[in-house]
Amino acid sequence: MKKLLFVLFLTFACSSIYAQIKANMPSAPVYSNGESYGYYIDEIPGAVSYVWSVEGTSGAIIWTMPWDEKMVDLTFSRPGYSHIYCTVTMSDDSVEVYQYDTGASDE
């Protein structure tokens, strides 16, 4: 039983350490010109849902992917910053929130 608990703890600890939101094109600039930019989070073992949200001054609109809830596209309507959040619910009903900060500039 102790080994099982240790393995479960280790799996959860490792997944939490490496889980993060990533940009599809991390080195490319982000513009507020109406184009969409993709973001994703790697699959987290034991996760049952991924819910995305965004807030900030860039007027970002979030587009979820119906075929893969670990991916979203964002369209920025004006220059500014945005905080992208992915709220992950685990099979034990615990919740983890991951954040990615980005900014959009004029063309």
GROMACS .gro file of C-alpha atoms in nm:
model
  107
    1MET     CA    1   0.000   0.000   0.000
    2LYS     CA    2   0.284   0.241   0.082
    3LYS     CA    3   0.442   0.175  -0.257
    4LEU     CA    4   0.113   0.247  -0.433
    5LEU     CA    5   0.069   0.575  -0.246
    6PHE     CA    6   0.427   0.673  -0.325
    7VAL     CA    7   0.380   0.599  -0.696
    8LEU     CA    8   0.056   0.799  -0.705
    9PHE     CA    9   0.222   1.091  -0.527
   10LEU     CA   10   0.522   1.079  -0.760
   11THR     CA   11   0.298   1.071  -1.068
   12PHE     CA   12   0.099   1.370  -0.946
   13ALA     CA   13   0.412   1.564  -0.846
   14CYS     CA   14   0.580   1.504  -1.182
   15SER     CA   15   0.271   1.594  -1.382
   16SER     CA   16   0.229   1.918  -1.186
   17ILE     CA   17   0.593   2.015  -1.234
   18TYR     CA   18   0.591   1.970  -1.611
   19ALA     CA   19   0.239   2.081  -1.691
   20GLN     CA   20   0.225   2.425  -1.841
   21ILE     CA   21   0.051   2.617  -2.113
   22LYS     CA   22   0.258   2.653  -2.428
   23ALA     CA   23   0.226   2.859  -2.744
   24ASN     CA   24   0.228   2.680  -3.080
   25MET     CA   25   0.479   2.940  -3.204
   26PRO     CA   26   0.659   3.054  -2.884
   27SER     CA   27   0.916   3.276  -3.055
   28ALA     CA   28   0.679   3.449  -3.298
   29PRO     CA   29   0.538   3.794  -3.213
   30VAL     CA   30   0.167   3.821  -3.138
   31TYR     CA   31  -0.026   4.093  -3.319
   32SER     CA   32  -0.370   4.242  -3.265
   33ASN     CA   33  -0.462   4.211  -3.632
   34GLY     CA   34  -0.743   3.955  -3.609
   35GLU     CA   35  -0.527   3.645  -3.668
   36SER     CA   36  -0.558   3.346  -3.436
   37TYR     CA   37  -0.275   3.210  -3.225
   38GLY     CA   38  -0.273   2.859  -3.083
   39TYR     CA   39  -0.203   2.755  -2.724
   40TYR     CA   40  -0.208   2.412  -2.563
   41ILE     CA   41  -0.134   2.219  -2.249
   42ASP     CA   42   0.017   1.871  -2.243
   43GLU     CA   43  -0.211   1.593  -2.126
   44ILE     CA   44  -0.203   1.554  -1.749
   45PRO     CA   45  -0.245   1.198  -1.616
   46GLY     CA   46  -0.568   1.172  -1.418
   47ALA     CA   47  -0.724   1.487  -1.566
   48VAL     CA   48  -1.092   1.465  -1.657
   49SER     CA   49  -1.148   1.816  -1.796
   50TYR     CA   50  -0.963   2.122  -1.923
   51VAL     CA   51  -1.148   2.457  -1.914
   52TRP     CA   52  -0.990   2.765  -2.073
   53SER     CA   53  -1.040   3.133  -1.998
   54VAL     CA   54  -0.865   3.459  -2.079
   55GLU     CA   55  -0.855   3.807  -1.929
   56GLY     CA   56  -0.655   4.121  -1.992
   57THR     CA   57  -0.646   4.441  -2.194
   58SER     CA   58  -0.593   4.295  -2.543
   59GLY     CA   59  -0.960   4.211  -2.603
   60ALA     CA   60  -0.871   3.848  -2.668
   61ILE     CA   61  -1.143   3.612  -2.782
   62ILE     CA   62  -1.091   3.247  -2.697
   63TRP     CA   63  -1.186   2.970  -2.941
   64THR     CA   64  -1.197   2.622  -2.795
   65MET     CA   65  -1.126   2.314  -3.004
   66PRO     CA   66  -1.421   2.071  -2.988
   67TRP     CA   67  -1.199   1.778  -3.094
   68ASP     CA   68  -0.928   1.846  -2.830
   69GLU     CA   69  -1.001   2.036  -2.510
   70LYS     CA   70  -0.627   2.070  -2.442
   71MET     CA   71  -0.597   2.325  -2.725
   72VAL     CA   72  -0.735   2.676  -2.786
   73ASP     CA   73  -0.692   2.959  -3.033
   74LEU     CA   74  -0.693   3.324  -2.931
   75THR     CA   75  -0.770   3.627  -3.147
   76PHE     CA   76  -0.651   3.964  -3.015
   77SER     CA   77  -0.851   4.273  -3.110
   78ARG     CA   78  -0.621   4.546  -2.972
   79PRO     CA   79  -0.269   4.587  -2.833
   80GLY     CA   80  -0.226   4.488  -2.470
   81TYR     CA   81  -0.165   4.193  -2.242
   82SER     CA   82  -0.360   3.876  -2.171
   83HIS     CA   83  -0.354   3.608  -1.906
   84ILE     CA   84  -0.456   3.269  -2.042
   85TYR     CA   85  -0.581   3.020  -1.785
   86CYS     CA   86  -0.641   2.647  -1.809
   87THR     CA   87  -0.838   2.503  -1.518
   88VAL     CA   88  -0.776   2.129  -1.494
   89THR     CA   89  -1.010   1.908  -1.293
   90MET     CA   90  -0.856   1.580  -1.178
   91SER     CA   91  -1.031   1.247  -1.126
   92ASP     CA   92  -1.024   1.303  -0.748
   93ASP     CA   93  -1.213   1.635  -0.796
   94SER     CA   94  -0.905   1.845  -0.715
   95VAL     CA   95  -0.846   2.147  -0.938
   96GLU     CA   96  -0.523   2.291  -1.076
   97VAL     CA   97  -0.504   2.627  -1.257
   98TYR     CA   98  -0.223   2.697  -1.504
   99GLN     CA   99  -0.144   3.044  -1.641
  100TYR     CA  100   0.033   3.177  -1.949
  101ASP     CA  101   0.099   3.550  -1.998
  102THR     CA  102   0.124   3.703  -2.342
  103GLY     CA  103   0.098   4.041  -2.507
  104ALA     CA  104  -0.031   4.158  -2.842
  105SER     CA  105   0.112   4.452  -3.032
  106ASP     CA  106   0.020   4.654  -3.341
  107GLU     CA  107   0.133   4.521  -3.678
   0.00000   0.00000   0.00000
